[in-house]
Structure formats: C-alpha cells, structure tokens
Amino acid sequence: MNKYLSTAIALFASVSLTYGQANISPAKPQSQKTVVMGAIIHTGDGKVIDNGYLIFDKGKIIGIGDATVVKLALTDAKIITANGKHIYPGFISPITNLGLLEIESVKATKDDSELGENNAHIRALIAYNTDSKVPATLRSNGILMAQITPAGGTISGSSSVVQLDAWNWEDAAIKKDDAMHMTWPVAPRGRGFGGGGGGRFGAAAGPAVDPNERINAVIAELNKFFTEAKLYTETTPTVTNTRLAAMKGLFNGSQKLFITADGQKEIVGAVNFAKKFGITPVIVGGDDAYLLTDFLKSNNVTVIVKQPHALPNNADDDVNMPYKNVAVLSKAGVNVVISIDGFWQQRNLPFMAGTASAWGMSKEDALKTITLNAAVALGVDKTVGSLAIGKDATFIISAGDALDMVTNKVEQAFIQGRDINLDNLHKQLDKKFSDKYGIK
C-alpha cells in the first residue's frame, strides 16, 4: 500500500511540477547591437574591469574594455546602463544529470543511467529534456550551461555540453559527445563495488571473492575493452559494434575521458591506465587529489572537485579539507573545476565557488573554477568560459557578488546574445504566497 501511495504522491508532484509553472519560451535571436555600460566586468580569466563596457551583436562579443578611456559611438545600439553592477561569464555546471531526471521516485522519469556495466554507446544528449522546469531555476543564479552526464556502470557513456535555453536538445547542444565517462573500481564498502553489481565489468553473484581480485578483474576487463576499441577504430570493420565504435573519439582526440576516482590509489591507477592508451584523463571527484598535486600537474590532469560543502573523505582528514581542496590544487598549478551533485542543487554551484574563495583562493580564481577552467575541461573554451572579442555573448548581470548567496541577484542573462527570461517556478511560488500573506 505504501508503495502505491508513494507512487501516487510522486505522480502528483510530477503533474504539479509540469503545470504549476507557466511555459517560458526560449528567447529569440539578438536583433540589435547592444552595449552594456558602467559595469564591473569579471572577464572569467582573472581580470577585472572596474568601469567597463561590453558590446555584442549577432550573438558575439565585438567589444570589451575600460569605459573611462574609450569614447563609443552608440547611436545605432541599444544601451543597458549597469553602473555599479557586475558582469560575469555564464557559469558552467559540469557532471550533472540535469534534464535527465525529474521525479527521482518514478522510474519513467529517470533517464540518467542504464542497466549493465559497459554502456559506452549511451548518449545522454538525446534524453535531455529541454521542457524540464529545473534549468530555469539555475539561470536565475547565473548558470547558463551544463554538461549533461550519464551515470551507472563502470563505463557510463557520453556527455554533451548544452546551453540552458532551447526548444530541443538539438538547439541546446554546444558540444555533442564531449566526453566518455567511467568509474574507476574501488574496494567494496558494504554491498556493491565499483560502478555496481553484475554485468560484464561487475562481480558475478556467488561465493565471496577477495576485493583485490575483484578490482584486478575489472581492470583487466577495462584493458581488454580499450585495447579492442583502439584496434576497432583503427580498422574498417565489416560488422558494426556500437560499443567499440562509440570509443572512437577517445583515440582521435575529439572526445575526452572523464574518470571518477577519489582515493590516492584510484587516482594514480586511473591516470596511468589512460596514459597507456595515449589519453590524458579528467579526474572527477578527487577527494584525495590535494595529496597528489605534483603527479597531477606533471601529467596535465584536470580535476573536477565535488562540492566544497561536504564531509572529509577519510576519518583522519582535516574537517575543513573539502573547503581547502580546490585552493590547494589551484595553487599547485592544476586546472581545477568545481561541481555539485544532483540537479535541483545545481543552482548553488556559484556559492560552492564562493566557499572556495573563502578558503585560500582569490575571488577571481574561484570564479574561474565555474567559468574558464570548466570550459577548458569540457573543450568549449574557444566560444564560452570568458568574456573576449569573438566569443559568444553568454553572460549575466548581477546587482551584487554572484558568488555570495546573500548578494547574488541576477537581473539579466544572455545566451549567445539572446535576452533570457529569468522567470521560474520558484519565483512564481514566492510571488503567489507573498501576495497571499501580504509579504513585501
């Protein structure tokens, strides 16, 4: 009975989520040259212009600089006065199931993972739901792009980078199939191990097996699969194997390899494994990465750190280590990016960067972890991640510090020059009940 009641409640929540918010249509293409004047511009690459101007046309930035030393001809442009306000590049959310998962307790709305251990052929992009009500709540905090990422199994499949204001996944895509995702095997804690249970890369049911033997068996299977995939992509096969074919991007350089690994042993093992196949991996998680800074830097490995608001990985760790991890890696010269779990929670991503800035980083370096550093890790830095001439006009205007949850107040957002509607379900509910109780 409880099972049916839970399902009914979840379905009701789904209906409420679907119809509780008025439809917000994607913004139309930019139709007029626009100039933003007088703002404090955070370019995303560490520079700050205290009194700047930003000019964009046809979705691209065509001018940026110090407004106090340049006289602009503005007769043919729309003017946005932003004196004392802040401009930031659009924030980028990596490693998220945004748009793949709506109601967690209802199987029919869960598209973030597949059964089995080897899902190299899975593409998260084609399951991305642009009609989800969640992305609108992220845009209101400055998050304008995301890496839609599959989960489950040892090899989870391919992610893609999207912008968060689109009619469909084809329109949303900034970079399709940017990375293949896998999880490095670890010793079991309680039930389960590595990426999951049985299957090709998992442990079969039966008598207890030594954990090290299980790990070695999974690694051996990974070696075998990667070797087969490399050979497959270097030849012209007569029979198509979708799993092997999906690995082609890793070996021709068009796709990156993201490996989830937290402990020292796992991080070193994952990096060395990838190097054996001529691949420079991106480490996801990296709880113990601060202990391996020299190793990571010498191998040019990017680390995507879990949210700083977390408990330490080990019982003997400094209780504040999750806050410090990002700064330690950054100061060591490692390209570091901040991520956050879940999909609703993604709206708090800028505040994770704000926390990092309070524990050993400058505010501009912390900003880079969710802008330029993220763009580099995802392979989209030529068009987004920082504010520069020729790049997409994807940015936000905030009345206060966007990395501070007290002062973050995004007043306008632009994606490829399009003026984005910042209404969302949360704002509508706030207004509804504020009006009811006379709250101003």
XYZ file of C-alpha atoms in Angstrom:
440
model
C 0.000 0.000 0.000
C 2.850 2.360 0.927
C 4.452 1.650 -2.435
C 1.309 2.700 -4.325
C 0.826 5.740 -2.104
C 4.412 6.886 -2.719
C 3.971 6.457 -6.449
C 0.711 8.430 -6.399
C 2.353 11.252 -4.453
C 5.288 11.302 -6.858
C 2.985 11.407 -9.869
C 1.011 14.230 -8.290
C 4.266 16.100 -7.728
C 5.157 15.471 -11.358
C 1.850 16.928 -12.535
C 2.267 19.900 -10.187
C 5.772 20.483 -11.484
C 4.577 20.312 -15.063
C 1.562 22.586 -14.778
C 2.495 24.733 -11.772
C 4.685 26.974 -13.888
C 3.683 28.987 -16.932
C 5.548 27.946 -20.063
C 8.646 30.036 -20.669
C 9.566 30.111 -24.334
C 13.235 30.252 -25.329
C 14.441 33.750 -26.160
C 14.542 34.958 -29.745
C 17.854 35.677 -31.508
C 19.516 39.031 -30.867
C 18.120 41.630 -33.278
C 20.069 44.752 -32.350
C 23.623 45.644 -31.396
C 23.725 46.077 -27.606
C 26.130 47.886 -25.290
C 26.316 47.351 -21.534
C 27.911 50.381 -19.872
C 29.410 51.111 -16.470
C 29.519 47.603 -15.005
C 32.301 45.903 -13.072
C 33.308 43.255 -15.601
C 34.765 39.965 -14.384
C 36.185 38.539 -17.591
C 36.493 34.984 -16.240
C 40.237 34.697 -16.915
C 41.271 36.514 -13.736
C 40.924 40.102 -14.935
C 38.501 42.726 -13.617
C 37.486 45.964 -15.381
C 36.142 48.335 -12.722
C 34.162 50.574 -15.064
C 33.735 48.681 -18.289
C 31.741 48.387 -21.452
C 30.666 45.252 -23.301
C 29.374 45.346 -26.885
C 27.738 42.371 -28.560
C 25.990 41.834 -31.863
C 24.538 38.779 -33.619
C 25.300 36.718 -30.507
C 29.021 37.511 -30.396
C 31.110 39.891 -28.293
C 32.542 42.593 -30.566
C 33.954 44.964 -27.954
C 35.046 44.982 -24.319
C 37.175 47.369 -22.322
C 37.504 50.286 -19.924
C 34.661 52.755 -20.415
C 36.679 55.596 -18.879
C 39.304 55.665 -21.642
C 37.225 54.857 -24.737
C 34.652 57.032 -26.447
C 31.991 54.907 -28.108
C 29.630 55.760 -30.930
C 26.344 54.412 -29.583
C 23.781 55.876 -31.971
C 22.869 52.524 -33.560
C 22.911 50.412 -30.409
C 20.636 49.513 -27.555
C 22.130 50.773 -24.290
C 21.969 48.895 -20.981
C 23.130 51.031 -18.063
C 24.700 48.829 -15.405
C 26.585 51.282 -13.188
C 27.954 49.501 -10.109
C 26.591 46.131 -11.186
C 28.657 43.049 -12.003
C 29.047 41.205 -15.308
C 30.220 37.582 -15.293
C 30.601 34.932 -17.990
C 27.758 32.426 -17.823
C 28.547 29.791 -15.201
C 29.087 26.203 -16.370
C 27.808 23.205 -14.420
C 29.829 20.022 -15.110
C 28.859 16.420 -14.314
C 25.113 16.761 -13.834
C 22.003 14.713 -14.607
C 20.069 17.925 -15.221
C 17.255 17.288 -17.701
C 17.682 13.510 -17.383
C 15.916 13.093 -14.065
C 12.683 14.734 -12.980
C 10.945 12.741 -10.228
C 13.501 10.513 -8.520
C 10.976 8.018 -7.171
C 9.283 7.395 -10.537
C 11.207 5.106 -12.867
C 9.617 6.522 -16.010
C 11.209 9.934 -15.376
C 14.723 8.606 -14.707
C 16.905 8.731 -17.820
C 20.246 9.299 -16.118
C 21.514 5.706 -16.055
C 21.189 2.374 -17.856
C 21.435 -1.237 -16.754
C 24.719 -3.043 -17.239
C 28.354 -2.147 -16.697
C 29.505 -1.236 -20.198
C 27.335 1.486 -21.687
C 29.899 3.171 -23.911
C 27.266 3.513 -26.652
C 24.874 5.572 -24.484
C 24.475 9.275 -25.378
C 22.977 11.431 -22.629
C 22.190 14.276 -25.023
C 19.292 12.596 -26.801
C 17.489 12.093 -23.472
C 17.974 15.695 -22.342
C 14.594 17.286 -21.585
C 14.538 20.973 -22.536
C 10.999 21.237 -21.125
C 12.243 20.487 -17.613
C 11.347 23.185 -15.099
C 14.727 22.925 -13.372
C 17.059 24.767 -15.815
C 15.074 28.000 -15.383
C 15.888 27.967 -11.661
C 19.583 27.603 -12.491
C 19.597 30.507 -14.924
C 18.371 32.777 -12.147
C 21.635 32.145 -10.290
C 23.828 32.614 -13.352
C 24.253 29.016 -14.534
C 23.704 29.151 -18.278
C 25.444 25.964 -19.469
C 25.785 22.401 -18.263
C 27.481 19.126 -19.093
C 24.655 16.579 -19.257
C 26.240 13.377 -17.967
C 25.088 9.740 -17.775
C 25.703 7.620 -14.685
C 25.759 3.973 -13.688
C 28.002 1.087 -14.628
C 31.751 1.178 -14.993
C 31.550 2.869 -18.390
C 28.516 5.159 -18.326
C 28.505 6.661 -21.827
C 28.956 10.089 -23.399
C 28.059 13.501 -22.029
C 27.328 16.658 -24.003
C 27.550 20.375 -23.216
C 24.309 22.336 -23.567
C 23.042 25.870 -23.078
C 20.013 26.140 -20.834
C 17.508 27.950 -23.043
C 16.394 25.873 -26.008
C 13.413 24.296 -27.745
C 15.002 20.856 -28.045
C 18.257 19.023 -27.461
C 19.475 19.768 -30.968
C 19.154 23.515 -30.318
C 20.626 23.177 -26.842
C 23.853 21.413 -27.840
C 27.040 23.458 -27.657
C 29.309 20.439 -27.993
C 27.949 16.971 -28.666
C 29.589 13.936 -27.050
C 32.344 15.962 -25.423
C 33.470 13.179 -23.089
C 33.218 9.481 -22.252
C 32.594 8.767 -18.562
C 33.780 5.860 -16.471
C 34.241 4.978 -12.798
C 37.493 3.509 -11.538
C 36.890 0.376 -9.435
C 37.343 0.571 -5.672
C 37.184 -1.920 -2.834
C 33.591 -2.590 -1.757
C 32.090 -0.808 1.209
C 29.224 -2.949 2.387
C 27.189 -4.123 -0.588
C 28.196 -3.412 -4.158
C 31.521 -2.445 -5.661
C 32.952 -0.196 -8.296
C 30.240 1.085 -10.594
C 27.703 -1.527 -9.495
C 26.789 -5.194 -9.369
C 26.962 -7.852 -12.043
C 27.391 -7.483 -15.751
C 30.448 -7.571 -17.914
C 32.557 -5.336 -15.675
C 30.950 -6.238 -12.361
C 31.358 -9.070 -9.912
C 29.133 -12.063 -10.524
C 26.934 -13.310 -7.737
C 28.339 -16.250 -5.806
C 30.892 -17.043 -3.101
C 32.827 -14.191 -1.516
C 35.789 -13.029 -3.575
C 38.837 -11.143 -2.350
C 38.258 -7.398 -3.037
C 41.639 -7.014 -4.711
C 40.847 -9.898 -7.041
C 37.575 -8.226 -7.992
C 39.297 -4.925 -8.692
C 42.007 -6.615 -10.740
C 39.349 -8.469 -12.726
C 37.523 -5.229 -13.546
C 40.758 -3.504 -14.569
C 41.665 -6.470 -16.760
C 38.281 -6.209 -18.480
C 38.793 -2.472 -18.985
C 42.217 -3.094 -20.513
C 40.741 -5.688 -22.829
C 37.859 -3.445 -23.904
C 40.036 -0.372 -24.511
C 42.521 -2.464 -26.488
C 39.724 -3.889 -28.633
C 38.198 -0.431 -29.097
C 41.506 1.075 -30.197
C 42.044 -1.668 -32.762
C 38.433 -1.408 -33.914
C 38.686 2.328 -34.548
C 41.962 1.905 -36.476
C 40.462 -0.558 -38.951
C 37.409 -0.797 -41.195
C 35.284 -3.476 -39.530
C 32.803 -5.497 -41.568
C 30.419 -5.814 -38.611
C 29.422 -2.774 -36.554
C 29.920 -2.941 -32.790
C 28.197 0.100 -31.284
C 30.122 -0.029 -28.011
C 33.506 -0.179 -29.701
C 32.517 2.417 -32.308
C 31.461 4.830 -29.543
C 35.054 4.895 -28.284
C 36.462 6.363 -31.499
C 36.518 9.927 -30.173
C 38.872 8.963 -27.358
C 41.516 7.776 -29.787
C 41.242 10.524 -32.414
C 41.260 13.302 -29.816
C 37.728 14.597 -30.406
C 36.478 13.326 -27.059
C 37.847 13.407 -23.512
C 37.887 10.669 -20.881
C 36.386 11.580 -17.507
C 37.206 9.073 -14.762
C 35.566 9.190 -11.347
C 38.175 8.441 -8.675
C 38.554 9.750 -5.116
C 41.358 7.926 -3.273
C 45.085 8.325 -3.975
C 45.478 4.777 -5.255
C 42.459 5.072 -7.524
C 43.517 8.445 -8.957
C 47.032 7.206 -9.774
C 45.655 3.975 -11.247
C 43.125 5.842 -13.397
C 45.685 8.318 -14.756
C 48.223 5.607 -15.567
C 45.547 3.499 -17.232
C 44.511 6.356 -19.511
C 48.131 7.251 -20.345
C 48.731 3.695 -21.513
C 46.212 4.328 -24.294
C 47.541 7.785 -25.132
C 44.717 9.604 -23.330
C 45.015 12.441 -20.804
C 42.076 11.950 -18.438
C 39.997 14.359 -16.385
C 39.598 13.157 -12.802
C 36.119 13.571 -11.302
C 35.700 13.647 -7.524
C 39.333 13.771 -6.476
C 38.796 13.862 -2.710
C 42.469 12.982 -2.159
C 43.767 14.979 -5.134
C 45.402 17.516 -2.796
C 47.877 14.768 -1.836
C 48.911 14.245 -5.474
C 49.420 17.775 -6.791
C 52.870 17.125 -8.322
C 51.665 13.942 -10.014
C 48.554 15.623 -11.417
C 50.406 18.694 -12.653
C 53.185 16.699 -14.321
C 50.560 14.651 -16.173
C 48.496 17.725 -17.130
C 45.392 16.284 -15.437
C 42.341 18.445 -14.764
C 40.420 17.700 -11.565
C 36.682 18.302 -11.221
C 36.216 18.540 -7.464
C 33.000 17.638 -5.686
C 31.171 20.414 -3.906
C 33.168 22.014 -1.070
C 30.132 21.718 1.217
C 30.849 18.118 2.179
C 32.404 15.917 4.835
C 36.038 14.766 4.560
C 36.722 11.549 2.660
C 38.791 9.961 5.441
C 38.298 9.845 9.206
C 41.729 11.386 9.839
C 41.345 14.275 7.374
C 41.151 17.897 8.406
C 37.437 18.591 8.817
C 37.856 21.643 6.563
C 39.700 19.755 3.818
C 36.751 19.757 1.368
C 36.785 23.574 1.581
C 40.555 23.756 1.013
C 40.973 21.106 -1.689
C 40.222 23.465 -4.579
C 42.691 26.114 -3.410
C 45.470 23.593 -2.813
C 45.101 22.212 -6.336
C 44.856 25.662 -7.917
C 47.959 26.984 -6.162
C 49.866 23.899 -7.322
C 49.077 24.743 -10.940
C 46.415 22.080 -11.501
C 43.424 23.088 -13.644
C 40.598 22.663 -11.145
C 36.822 22.826 -11.648
C 34.002 22.730 -9.093
C 30.937 20.541 -9.473
C 27.911 19.799 -7.313
C 25.719 16.700 -7.046
C 22.156 16.357 -8.251
C 20.050 18.583 -10.485
C 17.948 20.901 -8.305
C 21.087 21.568 -6.266
C 22.958 22.883 -9.316
C 21.608 26.355 -8.583
C 24.023 26.503 -5.624
C 27.109 25.994 -7.804
C 28.293 29.642 -7.657
C 28.168 29.501 -3.870
C 30.500 26.481 -3.904
C 32.989 28.702 -5.730
C 32.324 31.407 -3.144
C 33.205 28.945 -0.393
C 36.466 28.072 -2.166
C 37.324 31.771 -2.288
C 36.955 31.936 1.491
C 39.424 29.072 1.969
C 42.577 30.113 0.223
C 41.658 31.393 -3.247
C 41.175 34.853 -4.679
C 37.627 35.616 -5.771
C 38.656 35.734 -9.445
C 40.476 32.388 -9.274
C 37.393 30.882 -7.629
C 35.274 32.316 -10.441
C 37.490 30.551 -12.997
C 36.550 27.163 -11.497
C 33.000 27.562 -12.833
C 33.821 29.562 -15.973
C 37.076 29.351 -17.943
C 38.561 26.320 -16.164
C 35.308 24.454 -16.712
C 35.195 25.489 -20.371
C 38.756 24.216 -20.887
C 37.930 20.896 -19.208
C 34.838 20.471 -21.404
C 36.575 21.592 -24.583
C 34.350 24.632 -25.216
C 36.755 27.420 -24.196
C 37.010 28.792 -27.750
C 33.437 30.078 -27.537
C 32.493 30.353 -23.835
C 34.020 30.496 -20.367
C 35.396 34.036 -20.539
C 34.437 37.401 -21.977
C 36.539 38.255 -25.010
C 36.049 39.575 -28.528
C 34.839 36.802 -30.838
C 33.358 34.643 -28.091
C 29.649 34.024 -27.525
C 27.789 36.781 -25.707
C 26.850 34.408 -22.891
C 26.948 36.321 -19.629
C 24.982 37.583 -16.654
C 24.433 40.959 -14.993
C 24.140 40.758 -11.206
C 23.327 43.570 -8.792
C 25.800 42.062 -6.312
C 28.559 39.480 -5.929
C 27.241 36.425 -7.808
C 29.385 34.047 -5.724
C 27.772 35.232 -2.488
C 24.335 33.821 -1.711
C 23.442 36.977 0.216
C 24.186 39.440 -2.588
C 23.702 37.279 -5.705
C 20.914 38.934 -7.661
C 20.976 38.104 -11.349
C 18.946 40.776 -13.117
C 19.676 39.862 -16.732
C 21.186 36.908 -18.548
C 22.204 36.488 -22.161
C 22.931 33.253 -24.014
C 24.556 33.777 -27.416
C 23.239 37.330 -27.307
C 19.646 36.306 -26.568
C 17.994 38.096 -23.624
C 16.830 35.220 -21.416
C 13.582 35.164 -19.450
C 14.593 34.743 -15.789
C 11.163 33.761 -14.510
C 10.895 30.307 -12.928
C 8.707 28.112 -10.758
C 10.393 29.203 -7.530
C 9.829 32.876 -8.257
C 6.215 32.213 -9.169
C 5.564 30.329 -5.939
C 7.306 33.048 -3.937
C 5.106 35.710 -5.503
C 1.954 33.613 -5.105
C 2.340 33.132 -1.355
C 3.877 36.543 -0.720
C 0.747 38.035 -2.243
C -1.443 35.727 -0.173
C 0.133 36.736 3.150
C 0.897 40.337 2.225
C 4.666 39.904 2.367
C 6.687 42.527 0.529
